[in-house]
PDB file of C-alpha atoms and ligand atoms in Angstrom:
ATOM      1  CA  MET A 110      18.416  13.428  15.375  1.00  0.00           C
ATOM      2  CA  ALA A 111      18.744  10.238  13.332  1.00  0.00           C
ATOM      3  CA  ARG A 112      17.704   8.628  10.284  1.00  0.00           C
ATOM      4  CA  LEU A 113      15.341   6.146  11.426  1.00  0.00           C
ATOM      5  CA  ILE A 114      16.317   3.588   9.154  1.00  0.00           C
ATOM      6  CA  ASP A 115      19.858   3.530  10.659  1.00  0.00           C
ATOM      7  CA  THR A 116      18.059   2.611  13.800  1.00  0.00           C
ATOM      8  CA  ILE A 117      16.503  -0.740  12.413  1.00  0.00           C
ATOM      9  CA  GLU A 118      18.416  -4.068  11.994  1.00  0.00           C
ATOM     10  CA  GLY A 119      17.775  -5.866   8.985  1.00  0.00           C
ATOM     11  CA  HIS A 120      15.137  -5.341   6.218  1.00  0.00           C
ATOM     12  CA  ALA A 121      17.587  -3.766   4.012  1.00  0.00           C
ATOM     13  CA  GLY A 122      16.052  -5.159   1.162  1.00  0.00           C
ATOM     14  CA  GLN A 123      12.658  -3.942   1.639  1.00  0.00           C
ATOM     15  CA  TRP A 124      14.028  -0.478   2.532  1.00  0.00           C
ATOM     16  CA  GLU A 125      16.077  -0.348  -0.876  1.00  0.00           C
ATOM     17  CA  GLN A 126      12.914  -1.377  -2.818  1.00  0.00           C
ATOM     18  CA  LEU A 127      10.872   1.281  -1.195  1.00  0.00           C
ATOM     19  CA  LEU A 128      13.565   3.875  -1.835  1.00  0.00           C
ATOM     20  CA  ARG A 129      14.004   2.879  -5.615  1.00  0.00           C
ATOM     21  CA  GLN A 130      10.183   2.930  -5.958  1.00  0.00           C
ATOM     22  CA  LEU A 131      10.039   6.490  -4.297  1.00  0.00           C
ATOM     23  CA  ARG A 132      12.948   7.605  -6.618  1.00  0.00           C
ATOM     24  CA  GLU A 133      11.080   6.349  -9.882  1.00  0.00           C
ATOM     25  CA  GLY A 134       7.919   7.657  -8.706  1.00  0.00           C
ATOM     26  CA  THR A 135       6.260   4.151  -8.655  1.00  0.00           C
ATOM     27  CA  LEU A 136       5.937   3.863  -4.712  1.00  0.00           C
ATOM     28  CA  ALA A 137       2.328   2.255  -4.570  1.00  0.00           C
ATOM     29  CA  HIS A 138      -0.344   4.620  -2.811  1.00  0.00           C
ATOM     30  CA  SER A 139      -1.494   1.776  -0.805  1.00  0.00           C
ATOM     31  CA  LEU A 140       1.310  -0.954   0.808  1.00  0.00           C
ATOM     32  CA  ALA A 141       0.609  -3.899   3.030  1.00  0.00           C
ATOM     33  CA  PHE A 142       3.624  -4.625   5.209  1.00  0.00           C
ATOM     34  CA  THR A 143       3.137  -8.286   6.292  1.00  0.00           C
ATOM     35  CA  GLY A 144       5.004 -10.432   8.947  1.00  0.00           C
ATOM     36  CA  PRO A 145       5.436 -11.546  12.409  1.00  0.00           C
ATOM     37  CA  ALA A 146       4.635  -9.062  15.134  1.00  0.00           C
ATOM     38  CA  GLY A 147       7.678  -6.913  16.628  1.00  0.00           C
ATOM     39  CA  ILE A 148       9.935  -7.512  13.877  1.00  0.00           C
ATOM     40  CA  GLY A 149      10.119  -3.525  12.938  1.00  0.00           C
ATOM     41  CA  LYS A 150       7.579  -3.336  10.094  1.00  0.00           C
ATOM     42  CA  SER A 151       6.003  -0.311  11.837  1.00  0.00           C
ATOM     43  CA  ARG A 152       9.701   1.088  12.157  1.00  0.00           C
ATOM     44  CA  VAL A 153      10.301   0.636   8.535  1.00  0.00           C
ATOM     45  CA  ALA A 154       6.971   2.599   7.981  1.00  0.00           C
ATOM     46  CA  TRP A 155       8.286   5.426   9.923  1.00  0.00           C
ATOM     47  CA  ALA A 156      11.364   5.466   8.200  1.00  0.00           C
ATOM     48  CA  LEU A 157       9.498   5.692   4.966  1.00  0.00           C
ATOM     49  CA  ALA A 158       7.612   8.775   6.446  1.00  0.00           C
ATOM     50  CA  GLN A 159      10.927  10.334   6.514  1.00  0.00           C
ATOM     51  CA  ALA A 160      12.087   9.632   3.032  1.00  0.00           C
ATOM     52  CA  LEU A 161       8.769  10.976   2.010  1.00  0.00           C
ATOM     53  CA  LEU A 162       8.699  14.122   3.915  1.00  0.00           C
ATOM     54  CA  CYS A 163      12.523  14.980   4.051  1.00  0.00           C
ATOM     55  CA  GLU A 164      13.171  18.595   2.921  1.00  0.00           C
ATOM     56  CA  ARG A 165      16.372  17.741   1.486  1.00  0.00           C
ATOM     57  CA  ALA A 166      16.129  14.166   0.638  1.00  0.00           C
ATOM     58  CA  PRO A 167      19.044  13.817  -1.699  1.00  0.00           C
ATOM     59  CA  GLU A 168      17.963  11.028  -3.885  1.00  0.00           C
ATOM     60  CA  GLN A 169      15.264  10.382  -1.532  1.00  0.00           C
ATOM     61  CA  ARG A 170      17.460   9.244   1.159  1.00  0.00           C
ATOM     62  CA  PRO A 171      16.320  11.098   4.149  1.00  0.00           C
ATOM     63  CA  CYS A 172      18.816  13.409   5.848  1.00  0.00           C
ATOM     64  CA  GLY A 173      17.583  12.655   9.344  1.00  0.00           C
ATOM     65  CA  GLU A 174      18.419  16.233  10.347  1.00  0.00           C
ATOM     66  CA  CYS A 175      15.909  18.621   8.776  1.00  0.00           C
ATOM     67  CA  GLY A 176      12.780  19.784  10.638  1.00  0.00           C
ATOM     68  CA  SER A 177      10.528  17.290   8.834  1.00  0.00           C
ATOM     69  CA  CYS A 178      12.830  14.216   9.685  1.00  0.00           C
ATOM     70  CA  ARG A 179      13.119  15.428  13.202  1.00  0.00           C
ATOM     71  CA  ARG A 180       9.210  15.771  13.747  1.00  0.00           C
ATOM     72  CA  VAL A 181       8.687  12.275  12.193  1.00  0.00           C
ATOM     73  CA  GLU A 182      11.654  11.040  14.470  1.00  0.00           C
ATOM     74  CA  GLN A 183       9.525  12.328  17.456  1.00  0.00           C
ATOM     75  CA  LYS A 184       6.345  11.040  15.837  1.00  0.00           C
ATOM     76  CA  GLN A 185       5.077  14.634  16.032  1.00  0.00           C
ATOM     77  CA  SER A 186       4.560  15.159  12.193  1.00  0.00           C
ATOM     78  CA  GLU A 187       1.503  16.699  11.095  1.00  0.00           C
ATOM     79  CA  SER A 188       1.733  14.738   7.850  1.00  0.00           C
ATOM     80  CA  VAL A 189       1.871  11.317   9.505  1.00  0.00           C
ATOM     81  CA  LEU A 190      -1.504   9.816  10.798  1.00  0.00           C
ATOM     82  CA  THR A 191      -1.475   6.608  12.789  1.00  0.00           C
ATOM     83  CA  LEU A 192      -4.513   4.595  13.553  1.00  0.00           C
ATOM     84  CA  GLU A 193      -4.412   1.997  16.151  1.00  0.00           C
ATOM     85  CA  PRO A 194      -6.855  -0.439  17.459  1.00  0.00           C
ATOM     86  CA  ALA A 195      -9.390   0.839  20.343  1.00  0.00           C
ATOM     87  CA  GLY A 196      -9.731  -2.361  22.273  1.00  0.00           C
ATOM     88  CA  THR A 197      -9.958  -5.198  19.829  1.00  0.00           C
ATOM     89  CA  GLN A 198     -10.971  -3.386  16.586  1.00  0.00           C
ATOM     90  CA  ILE A 199     -10.182  -0.295  14.637  1.00  0.00           C
ATOM     91  CA  LYS A 200     -13.761   1.328  14.359  1.00  0.00           C
ATOM     92  CA  LEU A 201     -15.633   3.770  11.705  1.00  0.00           C
ATOM     93  CA  GLU A 202     -14.513   6.593  13.918  1.00  0.00           C
ATOM     94  CA  ALA A 203     -10.831   5.783  13.113  1.00  0.00           C
ATOM     95  CA  ALA A 204     -11.583   5.870   9.242  1.00  0.00           C
ATOM     96  CA  HIS A 205     -13.435   9.301   9.705  1.00  0.00           C
ATOM     97  CA  GLN A 206     -10.185  10.318  11.252  1.00  0.00           C
ATOM     98  CA  VAL A 207      -8.629   9.698   8.251  1.00  0.00           C
ATOM     99  CA  LEU A 208     -10.986  11.390   5.954  1.00  0.00           C
ATOM    100  CA  GLU A 209     -10.733  14.450   7.946  1.00  0.00           C
ATOM    101  CA  PHE A 210      -7.075  14.401   7.996  1.00  0.00           C
ATOM    102  CA  LEU A 211      -7.272  14.032   4.015  1.00  0.00           C
ATOM    103  CA  ALA A 212      -9.643  16.926   3.938  1.00  0.00           C
ATOM    104  CA  LEU A 213      -6.947  19.551   5.433  1.00  0.00           C
ATOM    105  CA  ARG A 214      -5.071  21.435   3.329  1.00  0.00           C
ATOM    106  CA  ARG A 215      -1.656  19.708   2.480  1.00  0.00           C
ATOM    107  CA  ILE A 216       1.436  21.473   3.827  1.00  0.00           C
ATOM    108  CA  SER A 217       3.931  18.782   2.805  1.00  0.00           C
ATOM    109  CA  ALA A 218       4.883  17.142  -0.244  1.00  0.00           C
ATOM    110  CA  ALA A 219       3.439  13.915   0.962  1.00  0.00           C
ATOM    111  CA  ARG A 220       1.072  12.271   3.543  1.00  0.00           C
ATOM    112  CA  LEU A 221       1.312   9.063   5.077  1.00  0.00           C
ATOM    113  CA  ILE A 222      -1.608   7.123   6.955  1.00  0.00           C
ATOM    114  CA  LEU A 223      -0.015   4.302   8.980  1.00  0.00           C
ATOM    115  CA  VAL A 224      -2.528   1.488   9.976  1.00  0.00           C
ATOM    116  CA  ASN A 225      -1.202  -0.654  12.963  1.00  0.00           C
ATOM    117  CA  GLU A 226      -2.803  -4.118  13.433  1.00  0.00           C
ATOM    118  CA  SER A 227      -5.053  -3.659  10.157  1.00  0.00           C
ATOM    119  CA  HIS A 228      -6.482  -7.190  10.693  1.00  0.00           C
ATOM    120  CA  LEU A 229      -8.672  -5.704  13.479  1.00  0.00           C
ATOM    121  CA  LEU A 230     -10.239  -3.128  11.040  1.00  0.00           C
ATOM    122  CA  ASN A 231     -13.848  -3.605  11.155  1.00  0.00           C
ATOM    123  CA  PRO A 232     -15.751  -3.998   7.986  1.00  0.00           C
ATOM    124  CA  GLN A 233     -17.451  -0.598   8.534  1.00  0.00           C
ATOM    125  CA  ALA A 234     -14.072   1.351   9.020  1.00  0.00           C
ATOM    126  CA  ALA A 235     -12.650  -0.803   5.906  1.00  0.00           C
ATOM    127  CA  ASN A 236     -15.308   0.097   3.686  1.00  0.00           C
ATOM    128  CA  ALA A 237     -15.103   4.027   4.761  1.00  0.00           C
ATOM    129  CA  LEU A 238     -11.498   3.623   3.650  1.00  0.00           C
ATOM    130  CA  LEU A 239     -12.107   2.147   0.557  1.00  0.00           C
ATOM    131  CA  LYS A 240     -12.777   5.266  -1.711  1.00  0.00           C
ATOM    132  CA  VAL A 241      -9.646   7.276  -0.403  1.00  0.00           C
ATOM    133  CA  VAL A 242      -7.254   3.960  -0.915  1.00  0.00           C
ATOM    134  CA  GLU A 243      -8.608   3.426  -4.353  1.00  0.00           C
ATOM    135  CA  GLU A 244      -8.224   7.210  -5.240  1.00  0.00           C
ATOM    136  CA  PRO A 245      -6.329   8.973  -2.846  1.00  0.00           C
ATOM    137  CA  PRO A 246      -5.344  12.629  -3.011  1.00  0.00           C
ATOM    138  CA  PRO A 247      -2.120  13.287  -4.596  1.00  0.00           C
ATOM    139  CA  GLY A 248       1.118  12.569  -2.477  1.00  0.00           C
ATOM    140  CA  THR A 249      -0.859  10.350  -0.071  1.00  0.00           C
ATOM    141  CA  HIS A 250       0.433   6.853   0.846  1.00  0.00           C
ATOM    142  CA  PHE A 251      -1.277   4.295   3.232  1.00  0.00           C
ATOM    143  CA  VAL A 252       0.772   1.561   4.987  1.00  0.00           C
ATOM    144  CA  PHE A 253      -1.367  -1.205   6.280  1.00  0.00           C
ATOM    145  CA  ILE A 254       0.584  -3.298   8.923  1.00  0.00           C
ATOM    146  CA  VAL A 255      -0.721  -6.870   9.180  1.00  0.00           C
ATOM    147  CA  PRO A 256       0.952 -10.302  10.276  1.00  0.00           C
ATOM    148  CA  GLU A 257      -0.671 -12.320   7.188  1.00  0.00           C
ATOM    149  CA  ILE A 258      -2.073 -10.661   3.894  1.00  0.00           C
ATOM    150  CA  THR A 259      -4.900 -12.852   4.172  1.00  0.00           C
ATOM    151  CA  GLN A 260      -6.012 -11.057   7.493  1.00  0.00           C
ATOM    152  CA  LEU A 261      -6.584  -7.840   5.601  1.00  0.00           C
ATOM    153  CA  MET A 262      -9.985  -7.062   4.110  1.00  0.00           C
ATOM    154  CA  PRO A 263     -10.116  -8.523   0.616  1.00  0.00           C
ATOM    155  CA  THR A 264     -11.246  -5.088  -0.654  1.00  0.00           C
ATOM    156  CA  LEU A 265      -8.078  -3.479   0.740  1.00  0.00           C
ATOM    157  CA  ARG A 266      -5.928  -6.258   0.016  1.00  0.00           C
ATOM    158  CA  SER A 267      -6.691  -6.349  -3.794  1.00  0.00           C
ATOM    159  CA  ARG A 268      -5.487  -2.482  -3.894  1.00  0.00           C
ATOM    160  CA  SER A 269      -2.386  -2.916  -1.822  1.00  0.00           C
ATOM    161  CA  GLN A 270       1.017  -3.709  -2.788  1.00  0.00           C
ATOM    162  CA  VAL A 271       2.372  -6.258  -0.480  1.00  0.00           C
ATOM    163  CA  LEU A 272       5.704  -6.086   1.059  1.00  0.00           C
ATOM    164  CA  ARG A 273       6.858  -9.087   3.007  1.00  0.00           C
ATOM    165  CA  PHE A 274       9.004  -8.905   6.155  1.00  0.00           C
ATOM    166  CA  ALA A 275      10.763 -11.889   7.552  1.00  0.00           C
ATOM    167  CA  PRO A 276      11.630 -12.603  11.208  1.00  0.00           C
ATOM    168  CA  LEU A 277      15.029 -11.439  11.909  1.00  0.00           C
ATOM    169  CA  ALA A 278      17.809 -13.934  11.902  1.00  0.00           C
ATOM    170  CA  ASP A 279      18.961 -14.952  15.444  1.00  0.00           C
ATOM    171  CA  ASP A 280      22.251 -13.240  15.033  1.00  0.00           C
ATOM    172  CA  ALA A 281      20.872  -9.879  14.073  1.00  0.00           C
ATOM    173  CA  LEU A 282      18.720 -10.293  17.177  1.00  0.00           C
ATOM    174  CA  ALA A 283      21.541 -10.986  19.373  1.00  0.00           C
ATOM    175  CA  LEU A 284      23.614  -8.056  18.193  1.00  0.00           C
ATOM    176  CA  GLY A 285      27.057  -9.933  19.279  1.00  0.00           C
ATOM    177  CA  GLU A 286      25.678 -10.463  22.676  1.00  0.00           C
ATOM    178  CA  GLU A 287      25.628 -13.368  24.636  1.00  0.00           C
ATOM    179  CA  ILE A 288      21.947 -14.412  24.786  1.00  0.00           C
ATOM    180  CA  PRO A 289      20.836 -18.014  25.840  1.00  0.00           C
ATOM    181  CA  ALA A 290      19.662 -19.871  22.851  1.00  0.00           C
ATOM    182  CA  TRP A 291      16.050 -20.557  24.235  1.00  0.00           C
ATOM    183  CA  MET A 292      15.405 -16.756  24.395  1.00  0.00           C
ATOM    184  CA  LEU A 293      16.464 -16.551  20.714  1.00  0.00           C
ATOM    185  CA  ARG A 294      14.369 -19.432  19.582  1.00  0.00           C
ATOM    186  CA  SER A 295      11.337 -18.740  21.789  1.00  0.00           C
ATOM    187  CA  ALA A 296      11.475 -14.933  20.570  1.00  0.00           C
ATOM    188  CA  ARG A 297      11.115 -16.071  17.016  1.00  0.00           C
ATOM    189  CA  GLY A 298      12.729 -13.035  15.174  1.00  0.00           C
ATOM    190  CA  SER A 299      10.803 -10.568  17.560  1.00  0.00           C
ATOM    191  CA  PHE A 300      12.890  -7.958  19.306  1.00  0.00           C
ATOM    192  CA  GLU A 301       9.810  -7.071  21.686  1.00  0.00           C
ATOM    193  CA  LYS A 302       9.714 -10.619  22.788  1.00  0.00           C
ATOM    194  CA  LEU A 303      13.644 -10.811  23.094  1.00  0.00           C
ATOM    195  CA  ALA A 304      13.615  -7.809  25.277  1.00  0.00           C
ATOM    196  CA  ALA A 305      10.847  -9.152  27.548  1.00  0.00           C
ATOM    197  CA  PHE A 306      12.537 -12.462  27.870  1.00  0.00           C
ATOM    198  CA  ARG A 307      15.738 -10.785  29.201  1.00  0.00           C
ATOM    199  CA  ASP A 308      13.788  -9.689  32.369  1.00  0.00           C
ATOM    200  CA  GLU A 309      14.824 -12.355  35.200  1.00  0.00           C
ATOM    201  CA  GLU A 310      11.433 -12.908  36.399  1.00  0.00           C
ATOM    202  CA  MET A 311      10.783 -14.439  32.998  1.00  0.00           C
ATOM    203  CA  ASP A 312      13.223 -16.874  33.479  1.00  0.00           C
ATOM    204  CA  ASP A 313      11.696 -17.801  36.983  1.00  0.00           C
ATOM    205  CA  LEU A 314       8.294 -18.126  34.891  1.00  0.00           C
ATOM    206  CA  ARG A 315       9.661 -20.539  32.408  1.00  0.00           C
ATOM    207  CA  GLN A 316      11.157 -22.521  35.201  1.00  0.00           C
ATOM    208  CA  LEU A 317       7.673 -22.773  36.971  1.00  0.00           C
ATOM    209  CA  ALA A 318       6.018 -23.694  33.768  1.00  0.00           C
ATOM    210  CA  PHE A 319       8.274 -26.623  33.358  1.00  0.00           C
ATOM    211  CA  THR A 320       8.003 -27.595  37.005  1.00  0.00           C
ATOM    212  CA  PHE A 321       4.148 -27.601  36.600  1.00  0.00           C
ATOM    213  CA  LEU A 322       4.538 -29.636  33.790  1.00  0.00           C
ATOM    214  CA  GLU A 323       6.940 -32.409  35.441  1.00  0.00           C
ATOM    215  CA  ALA A 324       4.713 -32.362  38.646  1.00  0.00           C
ATOM    216  CA  SER A 325       1.288 -32.588  36.638  1.00  0.00           C
ATOM    217  CA  VAL A 326       2.495 -35.673  34.852  1.00  0.00           C
ATOM    218  CA  ALA A 327       3.795 -37.182  38.029  1.00  0.00           C
ATOM    219  CA  GLY A 328       0.276 -36.177  39.654  1.00  0.00           C
ATOM    220  CA  ARG A 329       1.477 -33.809  42.250  1.00  0.00           C
ATOM    221  CA  ARG A 330      -0.359 -30.698  43.020  1.00  0.00           C
ATOM    222  CA  GLU A 331       2.402 -28.717  44.220  1.00  0.00           C
ATOM    223  CA  GLY A 332       3.644 -27.451  40.785  1.00  0.00           C
ATOM    224  CA  LEU A 333       0.006 -26.028  40.202  1.00  0.00           C
ATOM    225  CA  GLU A 334       0.010 -24.118  43.339  1.00  0.00           C
ATOM    226  CA  LYS A 335       3.567 -22.661  42.599  1.00  0.00           C
ATOM    227  CA  LEU A 336       2.567 -21.589  39.041  1.00  0.00           C
ATOM    228  CA  LEU A 337      -0.706 -20.104  40.350  1.00  0.00           C
ATOM    229  CA  ALA A 338       1.185 -18.129  43.105  1.00  0.00           C
ATOM    230  CA  GLY A 339       3.835 -16.862  40.392  1.00  0.00           C
ATOM    231  CA  ALA A 340       1.526 -16.030  37.309  1.00  0.00           C
ATOM    232  CA  LYS A 341      -0.604 -13.165  39.059  1.00  0.00           C
ATOM    233  CA  ASP A 342      -1.831 -11.367  36.165  1.00  0.00           C
ATOM    234  CA  ARG A 343      -3.143 -12.259  32.866  1.00  0.00           C
ATOM    235  CA  GLU A 344       0.002 -11.325  30.917  1.00  0.00           C
ATOM    236  CA  THR A 345       2.165 -13.495  33.081  1.00  0.00           C
ATOM    237  CA  ALA A 346      -0.360 -16.317  32.960  1.00  0.00           C
ATOM    238  CA  LEU A 347      -0.460 -16.098  29.222  1.00  0.00           C
ATOM    239  CA  GLN A 348       3.085 -16.278  28.849  1.00  0.00           C
ATOM    240  CA  ALA A 349       3.377 -19.447  31.187  1.00  0.00           C
ATOM    241  CA  VAL A 350       0.986 -21.082  29.035  1.00  0.00           C
ATOM    242  CA  ARG A 351       3.178 -20.465  26.009  1.00  0.00           C
ATOM    243  CA  PHE A 352       6.227 -21.884  27.860  1.00  0.00           C
ATOM    244  CA  LEU A 353       3.886 -24.807  28.774  1.00  0.00           C
ATOM    245  CA  GLN A 354       3.226 -25.178  25.138  1.00  0.00           C
ATOM    246  CA  GLN A 355       6.881 -24.965  24.044  1.00  0.00           C
ATOM    247  CA  GLY A 356       7.752 -27.652  26.794  1.00  0.00           C
ATOM    248  CA  LEU A 357       5.147 -29.964  25.319  1.00  0.00           C
ATOM    249  CA  ARG A 358       6.372 -29.158  21.886  1.00  0.00           C
ATOM    250  CA  ASP A 359      10.146 -30.039  23.247  1.00  0.00           C
ATOM    251  CA  TRP A 360       9.101 -33.052  24.663  1.00  0.00           C
ATOM    252  CA  THR A 361       7.718 -34.440  21.489  1.00  0.00           C
ATOM    253  CA  LEU A 362      10.923 -33.247  19.492  1.00  0.00           C
ATOM    254  CA  PHE A 363      13.161 -34.493  22.161  1.00  0.00           C
ATOM    255  CA  GLY A 364      16.506 -35.440  20.985  1.00  0.00           C
ATOM    256  CA  THR A 365      15.875 -34.090  17.307  1.00  0.00           C
ATOM    257  CA  GLY A 366      17.892 -30.862  18.118  1.00  0.00           C
ATOM    258  CA  ARG A 367      14.955 -28.693  17.210  1.00  0.00           C
ATOM    259  CA  GLU A 368      14.063 -28.156  20.836  1.00  0.00           C
ATOM    260  CA  ILE A 369      13.527 -24.457  21.931  1.00  0.00           C
ATOM    261  CA  HIS A 370      14.534 -25.002  25.637  1.00  0.00           C
ATOM    262  CA  ALA A 371      17.708 -27.053  24.806  1.00  0.00           C
ATOM    263  CA  ASP A 372      19.039 -26.396  28.290  1.00  0.00           C
ATOM    264  CA  MET A 373      15.989 -28.139  29.857  1.00  0.00           C
ATOM    265  CA  ARG A 374      16.593 -31.277  28.254  1.00  0.00           C
ATOM    266  CA  GLU A 375      17.610 -33.208  31.185  1.00  0.00           C
ATOM    267  CA  ARG A 376      14.355 -32.266  32.824  1.00  0.00           C
ATOM    268  CA  LEU A 377      12.457 -33.485  29.691  1.00  0.00           C
ATOM    269  CA  ALA A 378      14.454 -36.773  29.811  1.00  0.00           C
ATOM    270  CA  ARG A 379      13.232 -37.538  33.216  1.00  0.00           C
ATOM    271  CA  LEU A 380       9.653 -37.278  32.027  1.00  0.00           C
ATOM    272  CA  PRO A 381       7.642 -40.601  31.597  1.00  0.00           C
ATOM    273  CA  GLN A 382       7.228 -42.235  28.528  1.00  0.00           C
ATOM    274  CA  ILE A 383       3.762 -41.952  27.221  1.00  0.00           C
ATOM    275  CA  GLU A 384       1.633 -42.823  24.242  1.00  0.00           C
ATOM    276  CA  PRO A 385       2.255 -39.975  21.662  1.00  0.00           C
ATOM    277  CA  ARG A 386      -1.492 -39.515  21.136  1.00  0.00           C
ATOM    278  CA  ARG A 387      -2.010 -38.317  24.828  1.00  0.00           C
ATOM    279  CA  ARG A 388       1.000 -36.091  24.721  1.00  0.00           C
ATOM    280  CA  VAL A 389      -0.522 -34.551  21.391  1.00  0.00           C
ATOM    281  CA  GLY A 390      -3.826 -34.296  23.565  1.00  0.00           C
ATOM    282  CA  LEU A 391      -2.030 -32.434  26.307  1.00  0.00           C
ATOM    283  CA  TRP A 392      -0.420 -30.132  23.638  1.00  0.00           C
ATOM    284  CA  ALA A 393      -3.644 -29.434  22.012  1.00  0.00           C
ATOM    285  CA  GLN A 394      -5.167 -28.607  25.742  1.00  0.00           C
ATOM    286  CA  ALA A 395      -2.383 -26.083  26.188  1.00  0.00           C
ATOM    287  CA  GLN A 396      -3.134 -24.424  22.721  1.00  0.00           C
ATOM    288  CA  ARG A 397      -6.996 -24.093  23.963  1.00  0.00           C
ATOM    289  CA  MET A 398      -5.874 -22.737  27.221  1.00  0.00           C
ATOM    290  CA  GLU A 399      -4.179 -19.774  25.470  1.00  0.00           C
ATOM    291  CA  SER A 400      -7.433 -18.948  23.539  1.00  0.00           C
ATOM    292  CA  ASP A 401      -9.695 -19.438  26.487  1.00  0.00           C
ATOM    293  CA  MET A 402      -7.513 -17.216  28.737  1.00  0.00           C
ATOM    294  CA  ILE A 403      -7.491 -14.560  26.154  1.00  0.00           C
ATOM    295  CA  GLY A 404     -11.534 -15.052  26.233  1.00  0.00           C
ATOM    296  CA  ASN A 405     -11.253 -14.354  29.903  1.00  0.00           C
ATOM    297  CA  VAL A 406     -11.930 -17.770  31.199  1.00  0.00           C
ATOM    298  CA  ASP A 407     -10.581 -18.122  34.866  1.00  0.00           C
ATOM    299  CA  ARG A 408      -6.885 -18.832  34.889  1.00  0.00           C
ATOM    300  CA  ALA A 409      -6.983 -20.899  37.994  1.00  0.00           C
ATOM    301  CA  LEU A 410      -9.769 -23.145  36.269  1.00  0.00           C
ATOM    302  CA  LEU A 411      -7.745 -23.503  33.247  1.00  0.00           C
ATOM    303  CA  PHE A 412      -4.531 -24.618  34.862  1.00  0.00           C
ATOM    304  CA  GLU A 413      -6.379 -26.982  37.332  1.00  0.00           C
ATOM    305  CA  ASN A 414      -7.938 -28.500  34.239  1.00  0.00           C
ATOM    306  CA  PHE A 415      -4.445 -29.096  32.700  1.00  0.00           C
ATOM    307  CA  PHE A 416      -3.315 -30.657  35.606  1.00  0.00           C
ATOM    308  CA  TYR A 417      -6.342 -33.017  36.028  1.00  0.00           C
ATOM    309  CA  ARG A 418      -5.784 -33.961  32.421  1.00  0.00           C
ATOM    310  CA  ALA A 419      -2.026 -34.638  32.659  1.00  0.00           C
ATOM    311  CA  THR A 420      -2.347 -36.614  35.744  1.00  0.00           C
ATOM    312  CA  GLY A 421      -4.674 -39.159  33.931  1.00  0.00           C
ATOM    313  CA  VAL A 422      -2.091 -39.631  31.024  1.00  0.00           C
ATOM    314  CA  ASN A 423      -0.004 -42.037  33.075  1.00  0.00           C
TER     315      ASN A 423
HETATM  316 ZN1   ZN B 655      15.419  15.406   6.283  1.00  0.00          ZN
END
């Protein structure tokens, strides 16, 4: 039993604003929560659901204990509907689900429709939602979760009140624990990423990515072989590419104190001096690797191409 808001680190300003608007009866029927992935936007939306639905709601601060609060906490509330992408899009069927949900007799004071990854709403789905977003039934609230407001369909954007969420400060992320600096910097305010980085295999992968960079620049193939052996699935390979990008970034920012992987400084110091233009070319290639990999280009081929390009920079 819990008030969800008590389980969320940070975002106090956003939360107080939502509560104040709820108390004053000015809470928008359509809200857009913007900010990087994994920083708790969706969790604040669920906390808002408790505030909207709490049976006791003293001054709209949810009690966390009544039946409604508990059903929301367990994500079993009949008054909350969540939409998620199916594959790479939120399709028309999902919008139809919303219309059906709103056609049901309302059994609570409020209803909340939470649309995760709203930038993936396809145009048909967004159009189908337009009318209910514009003239929602009483007590209905939409929350569109999206990294950047410009990624939300303009028709929905113009009808939504935007609430910005910032990445969490490093100290809020660390919560008083000893966490290596590279993890905090690389997680960029995301609890999800930080949790993933704390897996020991993640540090092994990071070492492999740096070894690959060093060996490639020196024209040695062994780094490639090791990395390919270590990055067996697509997710792992994608993370290896991100570490590679960060390694190239740190190489460029070497000595400025702004490096992500400051503990790798000595290894970066041993890399050869090459023309900045070539280094930037490598970095751009590592960026393309990521989108190519998401587009299902063969992983081994992408690492191989990088190796040949890096070998040629000297
Ligand atoms: Zn309650």
